[in-house]
Coordinates of C-alpha atoms and ligand atoms in Angstrom, one line a residue:
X182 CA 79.3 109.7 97.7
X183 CA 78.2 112.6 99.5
X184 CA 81.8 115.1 100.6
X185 CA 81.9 114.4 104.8
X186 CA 83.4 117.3 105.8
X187 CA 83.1 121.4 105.2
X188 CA 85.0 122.7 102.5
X189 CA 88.0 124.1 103.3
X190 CA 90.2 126.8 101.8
X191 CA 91.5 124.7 99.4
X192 CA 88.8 122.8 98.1
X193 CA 87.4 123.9 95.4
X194 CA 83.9 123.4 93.5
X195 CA 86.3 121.1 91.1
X196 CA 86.6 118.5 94.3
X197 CA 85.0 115.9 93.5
X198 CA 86.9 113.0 93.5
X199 CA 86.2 110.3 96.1
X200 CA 90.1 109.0 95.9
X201 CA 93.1 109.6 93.8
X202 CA 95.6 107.3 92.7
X203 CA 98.9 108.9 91.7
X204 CA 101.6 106.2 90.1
X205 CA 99.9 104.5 87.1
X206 CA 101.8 101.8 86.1
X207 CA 99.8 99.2 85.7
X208 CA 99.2 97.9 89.5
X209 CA 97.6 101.8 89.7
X210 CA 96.1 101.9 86.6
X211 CA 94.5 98.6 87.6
X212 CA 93.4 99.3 90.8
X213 CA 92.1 102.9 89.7
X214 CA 90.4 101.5 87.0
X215 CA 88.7 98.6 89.8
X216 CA 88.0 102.4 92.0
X217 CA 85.9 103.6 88.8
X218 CA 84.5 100.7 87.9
X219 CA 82.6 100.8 91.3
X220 CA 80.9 104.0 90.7
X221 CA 84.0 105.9 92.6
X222 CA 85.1 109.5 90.7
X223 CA 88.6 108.7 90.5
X224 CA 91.6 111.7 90.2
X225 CA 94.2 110.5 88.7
X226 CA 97.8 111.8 88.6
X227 CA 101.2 110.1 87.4
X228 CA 104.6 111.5 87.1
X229 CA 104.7 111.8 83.4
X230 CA 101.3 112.6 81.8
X231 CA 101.5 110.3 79.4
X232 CA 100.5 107.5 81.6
X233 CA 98.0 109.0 82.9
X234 CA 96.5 110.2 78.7
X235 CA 97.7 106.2 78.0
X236 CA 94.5 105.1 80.5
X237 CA 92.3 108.0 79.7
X238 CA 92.6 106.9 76.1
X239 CA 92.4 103.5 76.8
X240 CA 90.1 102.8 79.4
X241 CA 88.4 106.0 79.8
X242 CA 85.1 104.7 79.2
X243 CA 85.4 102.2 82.8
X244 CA 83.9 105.5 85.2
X245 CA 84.6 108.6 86.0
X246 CA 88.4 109.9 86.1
X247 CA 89.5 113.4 86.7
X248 CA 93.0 114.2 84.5
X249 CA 95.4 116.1 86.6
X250 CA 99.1 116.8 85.9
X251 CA 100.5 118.5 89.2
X252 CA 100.0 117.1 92.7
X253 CA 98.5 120.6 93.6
X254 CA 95.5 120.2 90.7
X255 CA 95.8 116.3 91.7
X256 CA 94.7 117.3 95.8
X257 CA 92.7 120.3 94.6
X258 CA 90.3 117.3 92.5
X259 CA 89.5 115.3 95.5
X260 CA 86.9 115.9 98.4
X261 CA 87.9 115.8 101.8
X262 CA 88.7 113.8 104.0
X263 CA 91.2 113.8 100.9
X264 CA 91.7 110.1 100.2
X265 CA 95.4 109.4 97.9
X266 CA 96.5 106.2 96.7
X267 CA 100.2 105.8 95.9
X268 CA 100.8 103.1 93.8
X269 CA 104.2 103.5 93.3
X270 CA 107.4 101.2 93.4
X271 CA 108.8 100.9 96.9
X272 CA 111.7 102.8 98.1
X273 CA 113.2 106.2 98.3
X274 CA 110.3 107.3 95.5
X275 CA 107.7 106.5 97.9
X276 CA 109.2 109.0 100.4
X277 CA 109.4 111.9 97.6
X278 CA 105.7 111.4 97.0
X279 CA 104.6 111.0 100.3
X280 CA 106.7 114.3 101.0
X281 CA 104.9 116.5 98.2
X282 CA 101.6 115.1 98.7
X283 CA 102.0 116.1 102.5
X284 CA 103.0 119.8 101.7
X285 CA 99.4 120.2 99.4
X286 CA 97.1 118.4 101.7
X287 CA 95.6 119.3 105.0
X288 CA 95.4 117.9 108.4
X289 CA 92.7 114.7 108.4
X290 CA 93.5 114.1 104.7
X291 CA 94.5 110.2 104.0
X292 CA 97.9 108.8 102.2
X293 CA 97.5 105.6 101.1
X294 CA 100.8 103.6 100.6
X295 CA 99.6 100.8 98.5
X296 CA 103.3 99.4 97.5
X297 CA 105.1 96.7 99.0
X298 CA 107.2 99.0 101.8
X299 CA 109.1 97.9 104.1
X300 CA 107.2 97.6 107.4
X301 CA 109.8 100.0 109.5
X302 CA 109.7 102.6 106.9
X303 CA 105.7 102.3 107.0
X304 CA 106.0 102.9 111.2
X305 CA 108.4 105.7 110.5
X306 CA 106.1 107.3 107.7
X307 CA 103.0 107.0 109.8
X308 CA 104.6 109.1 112.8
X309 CA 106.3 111.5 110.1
X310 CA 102.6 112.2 108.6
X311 CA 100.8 112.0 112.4
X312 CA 102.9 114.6 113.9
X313 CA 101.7 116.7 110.5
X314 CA 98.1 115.9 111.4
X315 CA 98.0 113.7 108.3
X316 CA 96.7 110.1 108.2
X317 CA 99.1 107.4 106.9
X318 CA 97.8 104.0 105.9
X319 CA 100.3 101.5 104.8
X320 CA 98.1 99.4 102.7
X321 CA 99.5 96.1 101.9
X322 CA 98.2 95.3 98.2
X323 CA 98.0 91.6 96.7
X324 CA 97.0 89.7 93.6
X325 CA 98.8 91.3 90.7
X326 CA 97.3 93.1 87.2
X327 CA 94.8 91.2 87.8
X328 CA 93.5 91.2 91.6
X329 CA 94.2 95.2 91.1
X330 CA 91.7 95.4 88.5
X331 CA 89.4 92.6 89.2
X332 CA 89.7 92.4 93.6
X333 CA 92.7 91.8 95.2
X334 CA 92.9 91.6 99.2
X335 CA 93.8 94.5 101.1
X336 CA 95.8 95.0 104.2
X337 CA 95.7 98.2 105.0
X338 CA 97.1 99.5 108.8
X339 CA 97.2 103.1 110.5
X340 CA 95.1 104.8 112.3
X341 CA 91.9 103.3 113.0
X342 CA 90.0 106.8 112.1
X343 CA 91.2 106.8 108.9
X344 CA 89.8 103.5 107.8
X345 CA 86.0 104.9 108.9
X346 CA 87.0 106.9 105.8
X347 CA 88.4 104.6 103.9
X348 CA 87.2 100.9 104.9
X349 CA 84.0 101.2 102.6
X350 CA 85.6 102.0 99.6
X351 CA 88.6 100.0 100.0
X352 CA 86.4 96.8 100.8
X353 CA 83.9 97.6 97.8
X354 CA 87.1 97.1 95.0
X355 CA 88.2 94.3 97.5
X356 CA 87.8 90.3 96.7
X357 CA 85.0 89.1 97.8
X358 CA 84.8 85.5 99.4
X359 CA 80.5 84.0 100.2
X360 CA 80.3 88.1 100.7
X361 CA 82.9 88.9 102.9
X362 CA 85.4 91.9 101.4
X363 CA 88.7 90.3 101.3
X364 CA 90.2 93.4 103.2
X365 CA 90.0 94.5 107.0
X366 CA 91.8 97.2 109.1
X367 CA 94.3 95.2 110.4
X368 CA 96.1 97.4 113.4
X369 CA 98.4 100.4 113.9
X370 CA 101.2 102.3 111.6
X371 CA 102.7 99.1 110.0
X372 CA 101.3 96.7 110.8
X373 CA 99.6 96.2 106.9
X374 CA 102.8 96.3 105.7
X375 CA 104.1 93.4 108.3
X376 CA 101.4 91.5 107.6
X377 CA 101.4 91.7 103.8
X378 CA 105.4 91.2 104.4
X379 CA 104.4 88.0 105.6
X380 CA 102.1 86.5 103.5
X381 CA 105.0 87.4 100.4
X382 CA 107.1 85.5 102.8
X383 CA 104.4 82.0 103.0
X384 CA 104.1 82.9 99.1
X385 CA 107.8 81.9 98.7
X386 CA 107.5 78.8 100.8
X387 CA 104.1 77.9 98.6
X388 CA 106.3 78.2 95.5
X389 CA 109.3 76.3 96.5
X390 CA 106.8 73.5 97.9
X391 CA 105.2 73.3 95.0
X392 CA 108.8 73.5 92.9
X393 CA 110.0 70.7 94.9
X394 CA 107.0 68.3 94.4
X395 CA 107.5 69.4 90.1
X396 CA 110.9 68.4 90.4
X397 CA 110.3 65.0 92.3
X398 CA 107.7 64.2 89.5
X399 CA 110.8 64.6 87.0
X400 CA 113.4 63.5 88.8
X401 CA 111.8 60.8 90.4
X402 CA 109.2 59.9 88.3
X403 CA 110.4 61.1 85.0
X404 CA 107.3 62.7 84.3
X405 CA 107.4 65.7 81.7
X406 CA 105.7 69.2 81.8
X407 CA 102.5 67.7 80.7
X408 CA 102.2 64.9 82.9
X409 CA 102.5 67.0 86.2
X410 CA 100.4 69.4 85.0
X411 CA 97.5 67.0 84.9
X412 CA 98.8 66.4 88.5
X413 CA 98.0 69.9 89.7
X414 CA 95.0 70.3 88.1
X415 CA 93.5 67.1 89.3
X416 CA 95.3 68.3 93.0
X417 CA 93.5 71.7 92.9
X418 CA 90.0 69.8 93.0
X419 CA 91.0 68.7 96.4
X420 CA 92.4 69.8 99.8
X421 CA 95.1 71.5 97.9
X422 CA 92.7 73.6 95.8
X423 CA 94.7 76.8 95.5
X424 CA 95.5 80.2 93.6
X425 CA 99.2 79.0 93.1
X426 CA 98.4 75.6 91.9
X427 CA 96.1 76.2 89.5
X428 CA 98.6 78.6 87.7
X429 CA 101.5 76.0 88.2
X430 CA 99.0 73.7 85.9
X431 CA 98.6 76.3 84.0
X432 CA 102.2 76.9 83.6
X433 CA 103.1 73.8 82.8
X434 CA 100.9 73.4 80.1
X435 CA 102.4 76.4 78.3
X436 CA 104.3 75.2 74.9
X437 CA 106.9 77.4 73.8
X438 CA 106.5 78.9 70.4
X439 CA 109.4 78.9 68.9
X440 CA 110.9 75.8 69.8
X441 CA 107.8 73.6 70.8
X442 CA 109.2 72.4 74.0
X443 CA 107.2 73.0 76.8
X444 CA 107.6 76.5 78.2
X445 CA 109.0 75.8 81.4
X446 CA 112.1 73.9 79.5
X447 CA 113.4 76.9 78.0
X448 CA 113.3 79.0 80.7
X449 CA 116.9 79.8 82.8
X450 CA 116.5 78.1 86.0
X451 CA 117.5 81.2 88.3
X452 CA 114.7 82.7 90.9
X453 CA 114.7 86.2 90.9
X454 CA 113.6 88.3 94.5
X455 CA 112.0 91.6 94.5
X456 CA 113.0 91.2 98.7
X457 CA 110.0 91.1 100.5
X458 CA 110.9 87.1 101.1
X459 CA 114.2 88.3 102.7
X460 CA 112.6 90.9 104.7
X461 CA 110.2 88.1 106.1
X462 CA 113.1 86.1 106.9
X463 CA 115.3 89.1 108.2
X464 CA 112.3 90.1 110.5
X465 CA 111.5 86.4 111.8
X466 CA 115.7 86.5 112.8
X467 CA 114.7 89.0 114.9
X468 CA 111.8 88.3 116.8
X469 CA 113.2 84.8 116.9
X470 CA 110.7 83.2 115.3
X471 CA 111.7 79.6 113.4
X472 CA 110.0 80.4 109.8
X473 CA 112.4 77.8 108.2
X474 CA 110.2 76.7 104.9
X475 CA 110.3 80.3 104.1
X476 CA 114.2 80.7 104.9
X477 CA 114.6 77.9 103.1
X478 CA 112.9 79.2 99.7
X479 CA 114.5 82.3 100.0
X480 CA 117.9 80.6 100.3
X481 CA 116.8 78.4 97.4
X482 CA 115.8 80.9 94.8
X483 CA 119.7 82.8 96.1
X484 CA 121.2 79.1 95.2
X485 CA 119.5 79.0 91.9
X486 CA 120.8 82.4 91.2
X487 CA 124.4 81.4 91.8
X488 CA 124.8 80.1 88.4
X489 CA 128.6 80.6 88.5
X490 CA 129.1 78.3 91.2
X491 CA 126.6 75.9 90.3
X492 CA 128.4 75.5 86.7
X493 CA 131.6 75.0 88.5
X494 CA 130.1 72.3 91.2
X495 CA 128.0 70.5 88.7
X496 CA 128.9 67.0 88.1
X497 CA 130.3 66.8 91.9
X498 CA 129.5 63.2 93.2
X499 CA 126.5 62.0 94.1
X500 CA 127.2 58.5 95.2
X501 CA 125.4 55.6 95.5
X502 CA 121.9 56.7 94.8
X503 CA 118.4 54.3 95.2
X504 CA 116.4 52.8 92.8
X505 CA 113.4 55.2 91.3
X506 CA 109.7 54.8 93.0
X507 CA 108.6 51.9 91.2
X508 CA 104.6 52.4 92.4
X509 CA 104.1 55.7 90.4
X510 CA 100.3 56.1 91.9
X511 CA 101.7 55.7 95.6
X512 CA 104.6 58.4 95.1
X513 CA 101.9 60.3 93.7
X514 CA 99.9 60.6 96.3
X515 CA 103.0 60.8 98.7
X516 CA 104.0 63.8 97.1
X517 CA 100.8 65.1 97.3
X518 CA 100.8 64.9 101.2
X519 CA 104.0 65.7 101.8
X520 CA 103.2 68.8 100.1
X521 CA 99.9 69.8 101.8
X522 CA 101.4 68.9 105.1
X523 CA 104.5 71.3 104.4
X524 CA 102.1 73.4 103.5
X525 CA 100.8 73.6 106.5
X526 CA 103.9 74.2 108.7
X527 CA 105.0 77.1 106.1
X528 CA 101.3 78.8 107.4
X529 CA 102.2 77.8 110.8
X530 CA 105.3 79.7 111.6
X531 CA 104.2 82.3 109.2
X532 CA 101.2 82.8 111.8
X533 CA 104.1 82.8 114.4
X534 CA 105.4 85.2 113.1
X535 CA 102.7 87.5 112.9
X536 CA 101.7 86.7 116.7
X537 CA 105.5 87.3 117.6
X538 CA 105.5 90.9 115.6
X539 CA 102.0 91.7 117.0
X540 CA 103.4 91.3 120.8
X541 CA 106.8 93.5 119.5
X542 CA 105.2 96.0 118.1
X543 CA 101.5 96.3 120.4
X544 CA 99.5 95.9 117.0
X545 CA 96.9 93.5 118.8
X546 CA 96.6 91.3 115.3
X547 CA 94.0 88.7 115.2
X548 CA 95.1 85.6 112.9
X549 CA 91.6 85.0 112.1
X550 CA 90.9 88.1 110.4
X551 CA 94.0 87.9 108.0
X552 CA 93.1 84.3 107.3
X553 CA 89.8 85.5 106.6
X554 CA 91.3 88.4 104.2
X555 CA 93.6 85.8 102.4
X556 CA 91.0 83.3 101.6
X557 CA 90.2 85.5 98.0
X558 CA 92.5 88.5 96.0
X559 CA 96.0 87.5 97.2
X560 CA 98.7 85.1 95.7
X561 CA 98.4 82.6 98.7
X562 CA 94.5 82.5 98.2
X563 CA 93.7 78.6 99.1
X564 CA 90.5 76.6 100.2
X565 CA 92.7 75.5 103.3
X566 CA 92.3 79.3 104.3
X567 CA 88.6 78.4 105.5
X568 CA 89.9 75.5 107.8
X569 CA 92.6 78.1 109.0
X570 CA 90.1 80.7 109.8
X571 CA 88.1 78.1 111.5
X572 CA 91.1 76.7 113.6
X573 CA 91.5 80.6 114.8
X574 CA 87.2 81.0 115.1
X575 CA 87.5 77.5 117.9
X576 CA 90.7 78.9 119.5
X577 CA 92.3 82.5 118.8
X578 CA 95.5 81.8 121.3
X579 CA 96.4 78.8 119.2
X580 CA 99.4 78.1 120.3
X581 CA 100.7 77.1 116.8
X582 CA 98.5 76.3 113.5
X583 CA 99.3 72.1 113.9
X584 CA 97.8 71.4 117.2
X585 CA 94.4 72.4 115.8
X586 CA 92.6 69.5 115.4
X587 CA 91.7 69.4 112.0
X588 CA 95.5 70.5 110.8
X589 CA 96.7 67.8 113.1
X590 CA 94.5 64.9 112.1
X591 CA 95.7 66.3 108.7
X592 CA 99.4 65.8 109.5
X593 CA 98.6 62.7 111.3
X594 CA 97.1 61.5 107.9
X595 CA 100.4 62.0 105.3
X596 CA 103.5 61.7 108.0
X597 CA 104.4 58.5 106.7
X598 CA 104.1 59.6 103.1
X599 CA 106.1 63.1 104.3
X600 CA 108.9 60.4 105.4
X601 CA 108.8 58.6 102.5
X602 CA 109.6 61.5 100.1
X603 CA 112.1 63.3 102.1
X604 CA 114.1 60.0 102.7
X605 CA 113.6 59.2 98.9
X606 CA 114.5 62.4 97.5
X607 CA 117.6 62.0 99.8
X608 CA 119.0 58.5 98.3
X609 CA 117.7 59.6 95.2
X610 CA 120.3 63.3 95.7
X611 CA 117.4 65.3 94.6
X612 CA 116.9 68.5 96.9
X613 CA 113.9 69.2 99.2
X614 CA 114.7 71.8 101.2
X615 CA 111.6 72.7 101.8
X616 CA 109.9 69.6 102.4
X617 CA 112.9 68.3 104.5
X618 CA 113.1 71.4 107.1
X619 CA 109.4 71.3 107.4
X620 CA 109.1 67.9 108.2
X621 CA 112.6 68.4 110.9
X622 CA 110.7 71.4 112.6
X623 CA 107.3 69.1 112.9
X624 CA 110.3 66.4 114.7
X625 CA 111.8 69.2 116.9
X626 CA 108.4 70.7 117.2
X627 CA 106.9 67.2 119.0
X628 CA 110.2 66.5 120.4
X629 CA 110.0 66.4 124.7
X630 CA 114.2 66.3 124.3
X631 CA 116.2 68.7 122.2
X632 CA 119.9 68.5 121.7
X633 CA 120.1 72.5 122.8
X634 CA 120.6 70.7 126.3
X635 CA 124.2 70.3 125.0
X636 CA 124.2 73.4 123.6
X637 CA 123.8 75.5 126.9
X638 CA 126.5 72.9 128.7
X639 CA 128.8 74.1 126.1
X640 CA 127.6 77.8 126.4
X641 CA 128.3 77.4 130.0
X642 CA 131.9 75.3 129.6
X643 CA 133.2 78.2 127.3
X644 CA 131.3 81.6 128.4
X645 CA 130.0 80.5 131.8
X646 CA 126.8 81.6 130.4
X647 CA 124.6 79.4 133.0
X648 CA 122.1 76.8 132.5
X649 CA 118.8 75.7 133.8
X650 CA 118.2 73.1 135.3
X651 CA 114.7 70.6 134.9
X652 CA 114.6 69.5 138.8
X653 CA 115.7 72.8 140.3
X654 CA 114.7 76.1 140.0
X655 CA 117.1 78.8 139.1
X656 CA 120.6 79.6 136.6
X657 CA 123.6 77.4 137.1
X658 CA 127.0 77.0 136.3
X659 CA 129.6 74.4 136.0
X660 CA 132.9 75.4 137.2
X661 CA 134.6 73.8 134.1
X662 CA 137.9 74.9 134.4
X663 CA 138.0 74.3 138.5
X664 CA 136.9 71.4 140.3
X665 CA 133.9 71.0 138.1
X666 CA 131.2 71.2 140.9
X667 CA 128.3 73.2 140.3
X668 CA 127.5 76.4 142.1
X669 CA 124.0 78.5 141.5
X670 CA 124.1 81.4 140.0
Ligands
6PG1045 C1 101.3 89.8 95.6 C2 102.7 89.5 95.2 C3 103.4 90.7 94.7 C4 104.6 90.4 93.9 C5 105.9 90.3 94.6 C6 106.7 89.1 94.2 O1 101.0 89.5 96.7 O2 100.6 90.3 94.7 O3 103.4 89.0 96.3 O4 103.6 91.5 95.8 O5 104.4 89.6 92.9 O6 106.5 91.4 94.3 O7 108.0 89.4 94.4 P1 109.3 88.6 94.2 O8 109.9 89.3 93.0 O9 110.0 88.8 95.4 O10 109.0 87.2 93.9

């Protein structure tokens, strides 16, 4: 690739790397590794040499890499605009890189953020680095070791400028789905990093689905490892075909070596969070946005993780539970609605949410586009993706994801099994949190009367906080405490 600009003072004859990646651990090593192996001269620059010898040594021979150990030789190897990748874990290190980088480079030269940062610190960054004449691209990065070496999906926001820079080479190491780069410039400072915020968030509420419909097989069903896992893999032929439950077949497969119980039996049932899960949920708090499947598997991998309190509480009562599904193939195939229609509701207010934090923050984000980005490289990757795309193609101001036709006709298809399993798995005292607060926000959702009537009546008795009213026009108010005749307000 030809340089695009004049060289400048500090460019030197040695610049002649088309990107740098600086962090190599393996998500960087990966994803320089993917850089080289499309024909890109990569520079490549870790704290500690080592790491960056370690890849040379090993994986030398996938392109062209340039071996730097200071940031200044790092930035003097690159052409300009200078394009750097940091790849490095989120947090207060990001900032000290960002902050050295920014004192070698030169105005139009790109940073890169590729870690999972905090959205707000990705706005705050981006001003930081503008006001410097720098470009800041908070590049939301999914698919693991493997999507970073192989093509993951890329979310990368900023400035719009910088990705005429960087869009071709970020889409050429992208996923690729019937041709189309699984990454697009998706709008200003952070929105990237909102957007890849909330697609960790629908990848918690895709896990704890699919945990849920694993532990109904057991509990319910008494199926082992084995017997689900032929469950999943004959599910991901169908509507359900999906990166997550292919690898939950997969999982469940897996036979532990040392005692020759199926893997997943030996492992401590306590869900770790890295806290992008949380941030989704903290976020959707405060644009008011209902995300409950997500809340709800956040909450549940916290519960899992209170094993102190779940030792003392086991054994509590359960009391009079039901008899076991007797028709194994119909529970089957309940689960297996219930699931894909949860499914859908998780998307739904996930797509809320990005709608709600594209109005906050001005970002203009189209809904198509990411569920065009998602359909290959990330976690959440899913043949539904397509029919999500194509709900947003027939109607972009959706007003939510489950009055497009096809997802409602979907719904309208596995209520009754979606009843079924949520009252089952209640007499039965298995939980469902999942399943059950998707299937109470599809009730509220079609609802025409919610109990929040009472709710502002007793908002009004005790803080004369007003109502509306649904014949008049205007705020009211009950004088409660007085003769308890209304006046307007
Ligand atoms: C991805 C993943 C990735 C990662 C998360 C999981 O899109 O590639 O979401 O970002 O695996 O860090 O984090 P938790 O530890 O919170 O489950």
């Amino acid at each position: 690739m030809p340089s695009t600009t004049e060289p400048t003072s500090r460019e030197t004859s040695a610049a002649r790397a088309q990107i740098g990646v600086t962090g190599l651990a393996v998500m960087g090593s990966n994803i320089a590794r993917n850089f080289a192996r499309h024909g890109y001269t990569v520079a490549l620059h870790n704290r500690s040499v080592a790491k960056t010898d370690a890849l040379l040594a090993e994986h030398g021979g996938d392109g062209d890499f340039v071996r730097t150990e200071t940031i200044e030789e790092f930035v003097a190897a690159l052409e300009r605009p200078r394009r750097v990748l940091i790849m490095v874990k989120a947090g207060e290190a990001t900032d000290a890189v960002i902050e050295e980088l920014a004192a070698a480079m030169e105005p139009g030269d790109i940073i890169i953020d590729g870690g999972n940062a905090l959205y707000t610190d990705t706005i705050r960054r981006e001003a930081a680095m503008r006001e410097r004449g720098l470009n800041f691209v908070g590049a939301g990065i999914s698919g693991g070791e493997e999507g970073a070496l192989n093509g993951p999906a890329i979310m990368p926001g900023g400035p719009a400028e910088s990705y005429e820079s960087l869009g071709p080479l970020l889409e050429s190491v992208a996923a690729k789905v019937d041709g189309t780069p699984c990454c697009t410039h998706i709008g200003p400072d952070g929105s990237g990093h909102f957007v890849k915020m909330v697609h960790n968030g629908i990848e918690y509420a895709d896990m704890q689905l699919i945990g849920e419909a694993y532990h109904l097989f057991r509990e319910a069903l008494g199926f082992d490892a084995k017997q689900i896992a032929d469950v999943f893999t004959q599910w991901n032929s169908g509507d359900l075909e999906s990166y997550l439950v292919e690898i939950t077949a997969e999982v469940l497969n897996q036979v532990d070596a040392t005692t020759g119980r199926p893997l997943v039996d030996v492992i401590v049932d306590a869900a770790e969070q890295k806290g992008t899960g949380r941030w989704t949920v903290k976020s959707a708090l405060d644009l008011g946005v209902p995300v409950t499947g997500i809340a709800e598997a956040v909450f549940a991998r916290a519960l899992s993780g209170s094993r102190a309190q779940r030792k003392a509480a086991a054994g509590l009562a359960a009391g009079a539970l039901a008899d076991k599904p007797t028709d194994v193939e119909q529970f089957t195939e309940d689960i297996r609605r219930a699931l894909y229609a949860s499914k859908v509701v998780a998307y739904a207010q996930g797509f809320d949410q990005i709608a709600a934090g594209s109005a906050e923050y001005g970002w203009n984000l189209k809904p198509g586009d990411l569920a065009t980005i998602w359909r290959g490289g990330c976690i959440i990757r899913a043949r539904f993706l397509n029919r999500i795309k194509d709900a947003y193609d027939n109607d972009p101001a959706l007003p939510s994801l489950i009055l497009d036709p096809y997802f409602r006709e979907a719904i309208e298809t596995g209520i009754d099994s979606w009843r079924r399993v949520v009252a089952t798995a209640i007499l039965l005292g298995i939980p469902v949190p999942a399943f059950g607060s998707s299937l109470s926000y599809y009730d509220a959702l079609r609802s025409e009367r919610l109990p929040a009537a009472l709710t502002q009546a007793q908002r009004d008795f005790f803080g004369a906080h007003t109502y509306e009213r649904v014949d008049a026009e205007g705020k009211f108010h009950t004088l409660w405490s007085g003769d308890r005749s209304e006046i307007q307000a």
